[in-house]
Amino acid sequence: MSSQVSQYIRDNRQQHLDQLIEFLRIPSISALSDHKEDVRKAAEWVVESLKGAGLTTAQLMETPGHPVVYGEWSHPDNTHTILVYGHYDVQPVDPVELWDSPPFEPVIHDEKLYARGASDDKGQTFMHVKAVEAMLKVNGTLPFNVKFLIEGEEEIGSPSLDAFVSEHKDLLASDILMISDTPILGKGKPAVCTGLRGLCSLQVDVKGAKGDLHSGLYGGAVQNSIHALVQLLSTLRDEEGRIQVEGFYDGVIEPTEEEREGYKKLGNYEEELKSELGVSELFGEAGYTAREHTWVRPTLEVNGIYGGFQGEGVKTVIPSLAHAKITCRLVPGQDPDTISELIENHLKAHTPPGVTVNTTRFDKGKPFLAPTDHPAFKTATDSYEKVYGEPALFTRMGGSIPVVETFDQVLSIPILLMGFGLPSENFHAPNEHFHLENYDKGIETLLTFWDTLSL
Amino acid sequence: MSSQVSQYIRDNRQQHLDQLIEFLRIPSISALSDHKEDVRKAAEWVVESLKGAGLTTAQLMETPGHPVVYGEWSHPDNTHTILVYGHYDVQPVDPVELWDSPPFEPVIHDEKLYARGASDDKGQTFMHVKAVEAMLKVNGTLPFNVKFLIEGEEEIGSPSLDAFVSEHKDLLASDILMISDTPILGKGKPAVCTGLRGLCSLQVDVKGAKGDLHSGLYGGAVQNSIHALVQLLSTLRDEEGRIQVEGFYDGVIEPTEEEREGYKKLGNYEEELKSELGVSELFGEAGYTAREHTWVRPTLEVNGIYGGFQGEGVKTVIPSLAHAKITCRLVPGQDPDTISELIENHLKAHTPPGVTVNTTRFDKGKPFLAPTDHPAFKTATDSYEKVYGEPALFTRMGGSIPVVETFDQVLSIPILLMGFGLPSENFHAPNEHFHLENYDKGIETLLTFWDTLSL
């Protein structure tokens, strides 16, 4: 890559960070309908940013939900196209009282940028825009055509994107897809993510008596919706964390011995993880390491539970209603619809007496494995190594990017997951942040990739 | 009783109801610190109401919590005194969206008065004030001296009243204590309550990792606080509702065969209860009827549960914190402190790996049995019979009035629980209401009692 391009990035660093901070100030929480206008505002911000970068096309494209931002630049001499995917929406911020600074008032502290979306995924999306901008401003051209697809529903499971990608298959046609929404292994330890877990999710609603009851007048003679929910949820996992839903593990593709050996080379993760999480002991299925628990094993987690009185003190009530939110992380060999159905059947079969149970399905996404023999993967690891001075490893990630499976099926092109976040950056949690070291090195890595890729 | 006294009640019915509605408009929720001023306002309202009724003394008396209202009227010729206890505080109103009309905007519909506190206990307390007012206005005197003790912390377990009663034992000295805070058996079926269940309560706080975690990045390798809480709570009861806390049933005084025979004469309650509660089946400990479940058997209920994400849709988070609120209804032979300790020990012994569990105790109250051979009990049942045209039965109640045990121990006088609410009036729940039929008949019953009591 030309040193002028890098120099452009260095010269404009403060201005770019100011722009990113402006982007992060927009509370584009896709899950909350109150923030619908903010989500749109963030989309419009991305359009302007792409225009400012020199793209010839940059526009909002409507969906049944939040809009997609599409941008492109092409040159008749270029024969290949890189598609960049990112998302401009962010997770909710509660419990907001646990943030050290307000989630939408970004602050840089100790070379870390704190804000909801700093790392997941506004910061990482922004780096691609700036890399392209630098090449266009300095060289007036790009070695490949580029297309940007930046969506606003990733954090709610991309409900509109499947249809959007299918409908605009020709518009999106490219040779390779780049996504920066995955973490590297740690400080100075780059990695290319070659696998993601899938997702299925559902809400469980338990109803007992037709209204809340006085626990003195009725207690002992009627089912309590919370007890019923607790009893029901307790049947989902055994005491060691193994999921008890019949058929849940059927078809799971176990990692190969070679893969497991590779993960072992990454070193022991348990002590680091305990310290990071502030727990005295980890907890997981027997026979697997913590890394394997999060990368190659499926999970079932209750993400939220609520019912009855939640205020100060106590209220002697038998609640009519109790609710739980459940998500599963799925691994290759598991299908979200099948797993949802198995869970629904389990809940039905284990419903305690005296209550009715209803379920509602939410987000889902299939698991993913990358074609690591494609040449772009070698270019990617080499680019990381050149910038970071450390070889990049092939890893997996326990998170889900549901749309990856859609791209895989609809576009049938290699998907390169080149992330720059650190695992400790509190994605989805209070005090999300992004290390500026990886912001800087990440843009340099992307520029090296563009410069050295041969398709 | 003189017909003029009854006539006074009839003539002033609308005015009295307007006063009660004014009383009910004050949101005196003792559990919520935001309503502290409202609670005081309700106390001041009661003072004015007692003064208006003709009492010679009526005043606020401070406590470490919400104030007590004390009032009295005496005449040198009277040798005996009736003490009336009631409470002017009310339960919280959530889930407020389930109310058909706002809880603090009373409405009369179909001869029922809807408002939080309509029945429990503002309405019933108000009836005593009006009965005394009628006798004083019409006769200028009362056959017995009267003292009123109306507190503002009943719904939070009367934390200040134990000390208050002990400290003011001489001031409160009386021959009999009347309380109207218990239901009759049903429409036209009066009853004197001869037993109450006690109460103990605690909050359980579970903590896993030091913060909320992304379920993709960490899921499978770390304990989830909600799963741990669910697992812990599921150990407290078996699938049939029998409490599994070691020693919980030790010392429980079983009802006598005679008592159980008496309850059977009240008829089958199960079908009525199912229909009232809108459930297809009841749920309770084997070997007892529904009436026994609620009158003579102890319970352990989770009254509230919360943790993780509770908003729209899903959030793929592993929550750090999860909480539950637990109360037990206790029967004669059980001690609240002992039971709390047994539960705490159980929770400690069953804490799942990877989390810490803390407990906080809240309200408590001992169970109670009345001395039914005292003559006031016969006068009470006769008074009901005269007004309702039906014999009044001795029953028990599953609810708790913690202060009853205090009065029993400190004042050592017979406690007469003469209630006028119906079991279906949604105490502690949305759409609490009070049947005006029992408001009218109740005042008449109280007047008859005053008129015929011989001490």
mmCIF file of N, CA and C in Angstrom, chain A residues 33 91 94-95 197 209-210 212 214-224 227 230-231 237 276-277 281-284 293-294 299-313 315-317 325 329 354 398 423 427-429, chain B residues 33 91 94-95 197 209-210 212 214-224 227 230 237 239 276-277 281 283-284 293-294 299-313 315-317 325 329 354 398-399 423 427-429:
data_model
loop_
_atom_site.group_PDB
_atom_site.id
_atom_site.type_symbol
_atom_site.label_atom_id
_atom_site.label_comp_id
_atom_site.label_asym_id
_atom_site.label_seq_id
_atom_site.Cartn_x
_atom_site.Cartn_y
_atom_site.Cartn_z
ATOM 1 N N SER A 33 -38.770 0.332 20.046
ATOM 2 C CA SER A 33 -39.515 1.113 19.057
ATOM 3 C C SER A 33 -39.419 2.612 19.317
ATOM 4 N N GLN A 91 -27.097 -2.450 20.510
ATOM 5 C CA GLN A 91 -27.857 -3.138 21.557
ATOM 6 C C GLN A 91 -28.508 -2.128 22.511
ATOM 7 N N ASP A 94 -29.555 -1.113 28.924
ATOM 8 C CA ASP A 94 -29.806 -1.427 30.321
ATOM 9 C C ASP A 94 -28.979 -2.616 30.773
ATOM 10 N N PRO A 95 -28.553 -2.738 32.028
ATOM 11 C CA PRO A 95 -28.850 -1.778 33.107
ATOM 12 C C PRO A 95 -27.980 -0.520 32.993
ATOM 13 N N ARG A 197 -21.436 -19.241 15.751
ATOM 14 C CA ARG A 197 -22.583 -20.021 16.205
ATOM 15 C C ARG A 197 -23.871 -19.389 15.677
ATOM 16 N N ALA A 209 -53.631 -18.105 37.547
ATOM 17 C CA ALA A 209 -54.978 -17.572 37.753
ATOM 18 C C ALA A 209 -55.192 -16.345 36.878
ATOM 19 N N LYS A 210 -56.449 -15.935 36.742
ATOM 20 C CA LYS A 210 -56.744 -14.858 35.797
ATOM 21 C C LYS A 210 -56.239 -13.498 36.268
ATOM 22 N N ASP A 212 -53.610 -11.403 39.575
ATOM 23 C CA ASP A 212 -52.740 -11.565 40.737
ATOM 24 C C ASP A 212 -53.600 -11.834 41.966
ATOM 25 N N HIS A 214 -53.933 -12.483 46.368
ATOM 26 C CA HIS A 214 -53.430 -12.280 47.730
ATOM 27 C C HIS A 214 -52.882 -13.628 48.212
ATOM 28 N N SER A 215 -51.607 -13.641 48.569
ATOM 29 C CA SER A 215 -50.990 -14.926 48.920
ATOM 30 C C SER A 215 -51.537 -15.499 50.223
ATOM 31 N N GLY A 216 -52.137 -14.646 51.042
ATOM 32 C CA GLY A 216 -52.726 -15.154 52.279
ATOM 33 C C GLY A 216 -54.050 -15.840 52.004
ATOM 34 N N LEU A 217 -54.865 -15.208 51.182
ATOM 35 C CA LEU A 217 -56.208 -15.746 50.953
ATOM 36 C C LEU A 217 -56.198 -16.982 50.061
ATOM 37 N N TYR A 218 -55.238 -17.051 49.142
ATOM 38 C CA TYR A 218 -55.257 -18.143 48.168
ATOM 39 C C TYR A 218 -54.024 -19.054 48.223
ATOM 40 N N GLY A 219 -52.999 -18.600 48.930
ATOM 41 C CA GLY A 219 -51.728 -19.333 48.903
ATOM 42 C C GLY A 219 -51.835 -20.738 49.446
ATOM 43 N N GLY A 220 -51.393 -21.701 48.671
ATOM 44 C CA GLY A 220 -51.425 -23.102 49.066
ATOM 45 C C GLY A 220 -52.398 -23.900 48.233
ATOM 46 N N ALA A 221 -53.359 -23.193 47.597
ATOM 47 C CA ALA A 221 -54.421 -23.893 46.863
ATOM 48 C C ALA A 221 -54.354 -23.662 45.358
ATOM 49 N N VAL A 222 -53.412 -22.843 44.921
ATOM 50 C CA VAL A 222 -53.394 -22.503 43.498
ATOM 51 C C VAL A 222 -51.940 -22.424 43.028
ATOM 52 N N GLN A 223 -51.724 -22.793 41.788
ATOM 53 C CA GLN A 223 -50.371 -22.740 41.242
ATOM 54 C C GLN A 223 -49.917 -21.291 41.127
ATOM 55 N N ASN A 224 -48.649 -21.086 41.408
ATOM 56 C CA ASN A 224 -48.011 -19.772 41.325
ATOM 57 C C ASN A 224 -47.250 -19.763 39.999
ATOM 58 N N HIS A 227 -43.452 -20.051 40.306
ATOM 59 C CA HIS A 227 -42.996 -21.407 40.648
ATOM 60 C C HIS A 227 -43.083 -22.325 39.435
ATOM 61 N N VAL A 230 -40.276 -21.432 37.077
ATOM 62 C CA VAL A 230 -39.002 -21.874 37.655
ATOM 63 C C VAL A 230 -38.851 -23.388 37.486
ATOM 64 N N GLN A 231 -39.925 -24.100 37.789
ATOM 65 C CA GLN A 231 -39.886 -25.558 37.665
ATOM 66 C C GLN A 231 -39.643 -25.964 36.206
ATOM 67 N N ARG A 237 -31.864 -27.591 31.731
ATOM 68 C CA ARG A 237 -30.435 -27.929 31.832
ATOM 69 C C ARG A 237 -30.231 -28.790 33.071
ATOM 70 N N GLU A 276 -11.208 -12.237 34.283
ATOM 71 C CA GLU A 276 -11.938 -11.243 33.488
ATOM 72 C C GLU A 276 -13.390 -11.120 33.939
ATOM 73 N N LEU A 277 -13.995 -12.265 34.251
ATOM 74 C CA LEU A 277 -15.417 -12.258 34.597
ATOM 75 C C LEU A 277 -15.661 -12.023 36.078
ATOM 76 N N GLU A 281 -15.251 -19.604 39.997
ATOM 77 C CA GLU A 281 -15.199 -20.833 39.214
ATOM 78 C C GLU A 281 -15.999 -20.663 37.933
ATOM 79 N N LEU A 282 -15.536 -21.349 36.886
ATOM 80 C CA LEU A 282 -16.295 -21.357 35.642
ATOM 81 C C LEU A 282 -17.364 -22.437 35.754
ATOM 82 N N PHE A 283 -18.202 -22.528 34.742
ATOM 83 C CA PHE A 283 -19.299 -23.485 34.787
ATOM 84 C C PHE A 283 -19.582 -23.905 33.358
ATOM 85 N N GLY A 284 -19.465 -25.178 33.063
ATOM 86 C CA GLY A 284 -19.777 -25.603 31.697
ATOM 87 C C GLY A 284 -19.774 -27.107 31.575
ATOM 88 N N HIS A 293 -16.307 -24.524 24.881
ATOM 89 C CA HIS A 293 -17.672 -24.211 25.333
ATOM 90 C C HIS A 293 -18.262 -23.062 24.529
ATOM 91 N N THR A 294 -17.416 -22.062 24.275
ATOM 92 C CA THR A 294 -17.949 -20.850 23.621
ATOM 93 C C THR A 294 -17.843 -20.900 22.106
ATOM 94 N N THR A 299 -25.500 -23.787 23.276
ATOM 95 C CA THR A 299 -25.949 -23.357 24.613
ATOM 96 C C THR A 299 -27.453 -23.133 24.636
ATOM 97 N N LEU A 300 -27.974 -23.071 25.839
ATOM 98 C CA LEU A 300 -29.343 -22.604 26.060
ATOM 99 C C LEU A 300 -29.269 -21.704 27.291
ATOM 100 N N GLU A 301 -29.566 -20.431 27.097
ATOM 101 C CA GLU A 301 -29.470 -19.475 28.204
ATOM 102 C C GLU A 301 -30.814 -18.782 28.419
ATOM 103 N N VAL A 302 -31.164 -18.586 29.683
ATOM 104 C CA VAL A 302 -32.275 -17.690 29.996
ATOM 105 C C VAL A 302 -31.672 -16.289 30.089
ATOM 106 N N ASN A 303 -32.075 -15.414 29.190
ATOM 107 C CA ASN A 303 -31.489 -14.069 29.104
ATOM 108 C C ASN A 303 -32.240 -13.042 29.941
ATOM 109 N N GLY A 304 -33.461 -13.399 30.292
ATOM 110 C CA GLY A 304 -34.244 -12.479 31.099
ATOM 111 C C GLY A 304 -35.396 -13.231 31.739
ATOM 112 N N ILE A 305 -35.789 -12.781 32.919
ATOM 113 C CA ILE A 305 -36.920 -13.412 33.610
ATOM 114 C C ILE A 305 -37.647 -12.328 34.374
ATOM 115 N N TYR A 306 -38.982 -12.387 34.390
ATOM 116 C CA TYR A 306 -39.716 -11.370 35.146
ATOM 117 C C TYR A 306 -41.137 -11.839 35.422
ATOM 118 N N GLY A 307 -41.607 -11.417 36.589
ATOM 119 C CA GLY A 307 -42.961 -11.742 36.988
ATOM 120 C C GLY A 307 -43.176 -11.266 38.408
ATOM 121 N N GLY A 308 -44.427 -10.915 38.740
ATOM 122 C CA GLY A 308 -44.748 -10.529 40.102
ATOM 123 C C GLY A 308 -44.150 -9.195 40.502
ATOM 124 N N PHE A 309 -43.936 -9.037 41.790
ATOM 125 C CA PHE A 309 -43.523 -7.752 42.353
ATOM 126 C C PHE A 309 -42.001 -7.589 42.270
ATOM 127 N N GLN A 310 -41.571 -6.445 41.768
ATOM 128 C CA GLN A 310 -40.136 -6.203 41.600
ATOM 129 C C GLN A 310 -39.685 -4.925 42.294
ATOM 130 N N GLY A 311 -40.559 -4.324 43.074
ATOM 131 C CA GLY A 311 -40.211 -3.053 43.718
ATOM 132 C C GLY A 311 -39.443 -3.242 45.014
ATOM 133 N N GLU A 312 -39.429 -2.184 45.812
ATOM 134 C CA GLU A 312 -38.771 -2.261 47.113
ATOM 135 C C GLU A 312 -39.543 -3.198 48.044
ATOM 136 N N GLY A 313 -38.841 -3.836 48.963
ATOM 137 C CA GLY A 313 -39.511 -4.653 49.973
ATOM 138 C C GLY A 313 -40.207 -5.858 49.378
ATOM 139 N N LYS A 315 -44.146 -7.834 48.390
ATOM 140 C CA LYS A 315 -45.586 -7.738 48.174
ATOM 141 C C LYS A 315 -46.107 -9.162 48.194
ATOM 142 N N THR A 316 -47.078 -9.406 49.056
ATOM 143 C CA THR A 316 -47.539 -10.773 49.273
ATOM 144 C C THR A 316 -48.564 -11.171 48.228
ATOM 145 N N VAL A 317 -48.055 -11.375 47.018
ATOM 146 C CA VAL A 317 -48.927 -11.621 45.887
ATOM 147 C C VAL A 317 -48.571 -12.970 45.261
ATOM 148 N N LYS A 325 -37.121 -15.106 28.772
ATOM 149 C CA LYS A 325 -36.581 -15.011 27.415
ATOM 150 C C LYS A 325 -35.416 -15.979 27.310
ATOM 151 N N ARG A 329 -27.384 -20.663 21.466
ATOM 152 C CA ARG A 329 -26.312 -20.519 20.479
ATOM 153 C C ARG A 329 -26.149 -21.893 19.839
ATOM 154 N N GLY A 354 -51.864 -26.540 36.496
ATOM 155 C CA GLY A 354 -52.437 -25.289 36.992
ATOM 156 C C GLY A 354 -52.010 -24.046 36.241
ATOM 157 N N GLY A 398 -18.099 -17.503 19.299
ATOM 158 C CA GLY A 398 -19.322 -18.061 19.856
ATOM 159 C C GLY A 398 -20.557 -17.251 19.534
ATOM 160 N N PRO A 423 -12.008 -9.302 22.992
ATOM 161 C CA PRO A 423 -13.107 -10.021 23.676
ATOM 162 C C PRO A 423 -13.564 -9.321 24.954
ATOM 163 N N PHE A 427 -19.100 -5.916 24.576
ATOM 164 C CA PHE A 427 -20.204 -5.880 23.612
ATOM 165 C C PHE A 427 -21.484 -6.279 24.338
ATOM 166 N N HIS A 428 -22.565 -5.623 24.077
ATOM 167 C CA HIS A 428 -23.904 -5.932 24.621
ATOM 168 C C HIS A 428 -24.013 -5.640 26.115
ATOM 169 N N ALA A 429 -22.974 -5.147 26.749
ATOM 170 C CA ALA A 429 -22.980 -4.946 28.203
ATOM 171 C C ALA A 429 -22.651 -3.483 28.518
ATOM 172 N N SER B 33 -41.226 4.470 48.847
ATOM 173 C CA SER B 33 -40.788 5.696 49.513
ATOM 174 C C SER B 33 -41.257 6.951 48.772
ATOM 175 N N GLN B 91 -51.644 -1.438 49.521
ATOM 176 C CA GLN B 91 -50.664 -2.168 48.732
ATOM 177 C C GLN B 91 -50.258 -1.368 47.491
ATOM 178 N N ASP B 94 -49.077 -2.153 41.044
ATOM 179 C CA ASP B 94 -48.667 -2.808 39.802
ATOM 180 C C ASP B 94 -49.117 -4.267 39.791
ATOM 181 N N PRO B 95 -49.427 -4.885 38.656
ATOM 182 C CA PRO B 95 -49.310 -4.275 37.325
ATOM 183 C C PRO B 95 -50.494 -3.337 37.048
ATOM 184 N N ARG B 197 -52.891 -16.749 59.477
ATOM 185 C CA ARG B 197 -51.547 -17.282 59.254
ATOM 186 C C ARG B 197 -50.509 -16.191 59.516
ATOM 187 N N ALA B 209 -21.155 -13.483 37.051
ATOM 188 C CA ALA B 209 -19.998 -12.695 36.616
ATOM 189 C C ALA B 209 -20.169 -11.249 37.052
ATOM 190 N N LYS B 210 -19.058 -10.475 36.995
ATOM 191 C CA LYS B 210 -19.117 -9.119 37.543
ATOM 192 C C LYS B 210 -19.964 -8.180 36.705
ATOM 193 N N ASP B 212 -22.928 -8.000 33.035
ATOM 194 C CA ASP B 212 -23.666 -8.751 32.020
ATOM 195 C C ASP B 212 -22.713 -9.130 30.895
ATOM 196 N N HIS B 214 -22.040 -10.991 26.878
ATOM 197 C CA HIS B 214 -22.547 -11.365 25.555
ATOM 198 C C HIS B 214 -22.670 -12.891 25.530
ATOM 199 N N SER B 215 -23.880 -13.371 25.273
ATOM 200 C CA SER B 215 -24.094 -14.824 25.368
ATOM 201 C C SER B 215 -23.372 -15.583 24.265
ATOM 202 N N GLY B 216 -23.003 -14.883 23.187
ATOM 203 C CA GLY B 216 -22.252 -15.554 22.139
ATOM 204 C C GLY B 216 -20.803 -15.741 22.537
ATOM 205 N N LEU B 217 -20.218 -14.690 23.087
ATOM 206 C CA LEU B 217 -18.798 -14.741 23.404
ATOM 207 C C LEU B 217 -18.502 -15.602 24.633
ATOM 208 N N TYR B 218 -19.443 -15.650 25.579
ATOM 209 C CA TYR B 218 -19.152 -16.337 26.828
ATOM 210 C C TYR B 218 -20.083 -17.521 27.119
ATOM 211 N N GLY B 219 -21.159 -17.625 26.368
ATOM 212 C CA GLY B 219 -22.186 -18.617 26.673
ATOM 213 C C GLY B 219 -21.672 -20.039 26.590
ATOM 214 N N GLY B 220 -21.857 -20.790 27.654
ATOM 215 C CA GLY B 220 -21.416 -22.173 27.710
ATOM 216 C C GLY B 220 -20.290 -22.371 28.698
ATOM 217 N N ALA B 221 -19.585 -21.264 29.038
ATOM 218 C CA ALA B 221 -18.402 -21.387 29.890
ATOM 219 C C ALA B 221 -18.581 -20.750 31.252
ATOM 220 N N VAL B 222 -19.727 -20.126 31.478
ATOM 221 C CA VAL B 222 -19.899 -19.393 32.729
ATOM 222 C C VAL B 222 -21.332 -19.576 33.229
ATOM 223 N N GLN B 223 -21.493 -19.576 34.531
ATOM 224 C CA GLN B 223 -22.833 -19.737 35.109
ATOM 225 C C GLN B 223 -23.670 -18.499 34.789
ATOM 226 N N ASN B 224 -24.934 -18.756 34.534
ATOM 227 C CA ASN B 224 -25.909 -17.709 34.234
ATOM 228 C C ASN B 224 -26.697 -17.500 35.534
ATOM 229 N N HIS B 227 -30.245 -18.912 35.506
ATOM 230 C CA HIS B 227 -30.299 -20.374 35.616
ATOM 231 C C HIS B 227 -30.023 -20.820 37.050
ATOM 232 N N VAL B 230 -33.057 -20.051 39.158
ATOM 233 C CA VAL B 230 -34.129 -20.988 38.809
ATOM 234 C C VAL B 230 -33.860 -22.360 39.434
ATOM 235 N N ARG B 237 -39.686 -26.354 46.520
ATOM 236 C CA ARG B 237 -40.953 -27.087 46.578
ATOM 237 C C ARG B 237 -40.847 -28.307 45.678
ATOM 238 N N GLU B 239 -42.853 -31.133 43.111
ATOM 239 C CA GLU B 239 -43.788 -30.890 42.011
ATOM 240 C C GLU B 239 -45.235 -30.846 42.472
ATOM 241 N N GLU B 276 -63.651 -18.919 40.136
ATOM 242 C CA GLU B 276 -63.264 -17.569 40.545
ATOM 243 C C GLU B 276 -61.883 -17.181 40.024
ATOM 244 N N LEU B 277 -60.958 -18.148 40.065
ATOM 245 C CA LEU B 277 -59.577 -17.847 39.680
ATOM 246 C C LEU B 277 -59.328 -18.010 38.188
ATOM 247 N N GLU B 281 -57.432 -26.224 36.814
ATOM 248 C CA GLU B 281 -57.188 -27.123 37.946
ATOM 249 C C GLU B 281 -56.525 -26.343 39.077
ATOM 250 N N PHE B 283 -54.062 -26.451 42.626
ATOM 251 C CA PHE B 283 -52.751 -27.030 42.832
ATOM 252 C C PHE B 283 -52.421 -26.904 44.299
ATOM 253 N N GLY B 284 -52.179 -28.009 44.985
ATOM 254 C CA GLY B 284 -51.841 -27.892 46.398
ATOM 255 C C GLY B 284 -51.442 -29.224 46.981
ATOM 256 N N HIS B 293 -55.837 -25.797 52.636
ATOM 257 C CA HIS B 293 -54.591 -25.269 52.065
ATOM 258 C C HIS B 293 -54.395 -23.810 52.448
ATOM 259 N N THR B 294 -55.483 -23.054 52.417
ATOM 260 C CA THR B 294 -55.344 -21.606 52.637
ATOM 261 C C THR B 294 -55.521 -21.208 54.099
ATOM 262 N N THR B 299 -47.297 -22.050 53.600
ATOM 263 C CA THR B 299 -46.915 -21.952 52.184
ATOM 264 C C THR B 299 -45.530 -21.337 52.044
ATOM 265 N N LEU B 300 -44.970 -21.500 50.869
ATOM 266 C CA LEU B 300 -43.777 -20.768 50.459
ATOM 267 C C LEU B 300 -44.026 -20.344 49.022
ATOM 268 N N GLU B 301 -44.097 -19.039 48.789
ATOM 269 C CA GLU B 301 -44.397 -18.534 47.449
ATOM 270 C C GLU B 301 -43.289 -17.602 46.978
ATOM 271 N N VAL B 302 -42.931 -17.711 45.696
ATOM 272 C CA VAL B 302 -42.097 -16.681 45.077
ATOM 273 C C VAL B 302 -43.063 -15.602 44.584
ATOM 274 N N ASN B 303 -42.954 -14.402 45.152
ATOM 275 C CA ASN B 303 -43.895 -13.324 44.836
ATOM 276 C C ASN B 303 -43.419 -12.445 43.695
ATOM 277 N N GLY B 304 -42.124 -12.531 43.421
ATOM 278 C CA GLY B 304 -41.583 -11.731 42.329
ATOM 279 C C GLY B 304 -40.247 -12.297 41.920
ATOM 280 N N ILE B 305 -39.929 -12.144 40.646
ATOM 281 C CA ILE B 305 -38.640 -12.616 40.128
ATOM 282 C C ILE B 305 -38.208 -11.654 39.045
ATOM 283 N N TYR B 306 -36.932 -11.351 38.982
ATOM 284 C CA TYR B 306 -36.455 -10.462 37.923
ATOM 285 C C TYR B 306 -34.954 -10.572 37.744
ATOM 286 N N GLY B 307 -34.557 -10.413 36.482
ATOM 287 C CA GLY B 307 -33.147 -10.456 36.130
ATOM 288 C C GLY B 307 -33.014 -10.400 34.631
ATOM 289 N N GLY B 308 -31.903 -9.833 34.142
ATOM 290 C CA GLY B 308 -31.630 -9.799 32.711
ATOM 291 C C GLY B 308 -32.557 -8.874 31.960
ATOM 292 N N PHE B 309 -32.751 -9.189 30.697
ATOM 293 C CA PHE B 309 -33.486 -8.310 29.785
ATOM 294 C C PHE B 309 -34.987 -8.555 29.877
ATOM 295 N N GLN B 310 -35.741 -7.483 30.032
ATOM 296 C CA GLN B 310 -37.194 -7.605 30.177
ATOM 297 C C GLN B 310 -37.949 -6.779 29.145
ATOM 298 N N GLY B 311 -37.229 -6.215 28.186
ATOM 299 C CA GLY B 311 -37.879 -5.345 27.197
ATOM 300 C C GLY B 311 -38.521 -6.123 26.062
ATOM 301 N N GLU B 312 -38.806 -5.402 24.981
ATOM 302 C CA GLU B 312 -39.367 -6.051 23.794
ATOM 303 C C GLU B 312 -38.329 -6.974 23.169
ATOM 304 N N GLY B 313 -38.799 -8.037 22.531
ATOM 305 C CA GLY B 313 -37.898 -8.901 21.779
ATOM 306 C C GLY B 313 -36.917 -9.647 22.669
ATOM 307 N N LYS B 315 -32.630 -10.067 24.016
ATOM 308 C CA LYS B 315 -31.284 -9.516 24.129
ATOM 309 C C LYS B 315 -30.387 -10.669 24.529
ATOM 310 N N THR B 316 -29.353 -10.904 23.732
ATOM 311 C CA THR B 316 -28.537 -12.093 23.926
ATOM 312 C C THR B 316 -27.483 -11.841 25.000
ATOM 313 N N VAL B 317 -27.961 -11.806 26.232
ATOM 314 C CA VAL B 317 -27.102 -11.440 27.339
ATOM 315 C C VAL B 317 -27.098 -12.567 28.369
ATOM 316 N N LYS B 325 -38.226 -12.621 45.254
ATOM 317 C CA LYS B 325 -38.830 -12.261 46.531
ATOM 318 C C LYS B 325 -39.695 -13.438 46.979
ATOM 319 N N ARG B 329 -46.433 -18.136 54.288
ATOM 320 C CA ARG B 329 -47.555 -18.015 55.217
ATOM 321 C C ARG B 329 -47.364 -19.109 56.254
ATOM 322 N N GLY B 354 -20.557 -21.323 40.753
ATOM 323 C CA GLY B 354 -20.328 -20.172 39.872
ATOM 324 C C GLY B 354 -21.103 -18.926 40.225
ATOM 325 N N GLY B 398 -56.376 -17.209 55.674
ATOM 326 C CA GLY B 398 -55.010 -17.546 55.280
ATOM 327 C C GLY B 398 -54.058 -16.376 55.300
ATOM 328 N N GLY B 399 -54.613 -15.158 55.363
ATOM 329 C CA GLY B 399 -53.759 -13.975 55.350
ATOM 330 C C GLY B 399 -53.120 -13.722 56.695
ATOM 331 N N PRO B 423 -64.154 -12.620 49.689
ATOM 332 C CA PRO B 423 -62.856 -13.170 49.257
ATOM 333 C C PRO B 423 -62.516 -12.818 47.811
ATOM 334 N N PHE B 427 -58.164 -8.080 46.950
ATOM 335 C CA PHE B 427 -57.190 -7.425 47.830
ATOM 336 C C PHE B 427 -55.796 -7.667 47.245
ATOM 337 N N HIS B 428 -54.955 -6.698 47.255
ATOM 338 C CA HIS B 428 -53.547 -6.778 46.820
ATOM 339 C C HIS B 428 -53.415 -6.937 45.308
ATOM 340 N N ALA B 429 -54.487 -6.959 44.574
ATOM 341 C CA ALA B 429 -54.435 -7.237 43.133
ATOM 342 C C ALA B 429 -55.111 -6.098 42.362
#
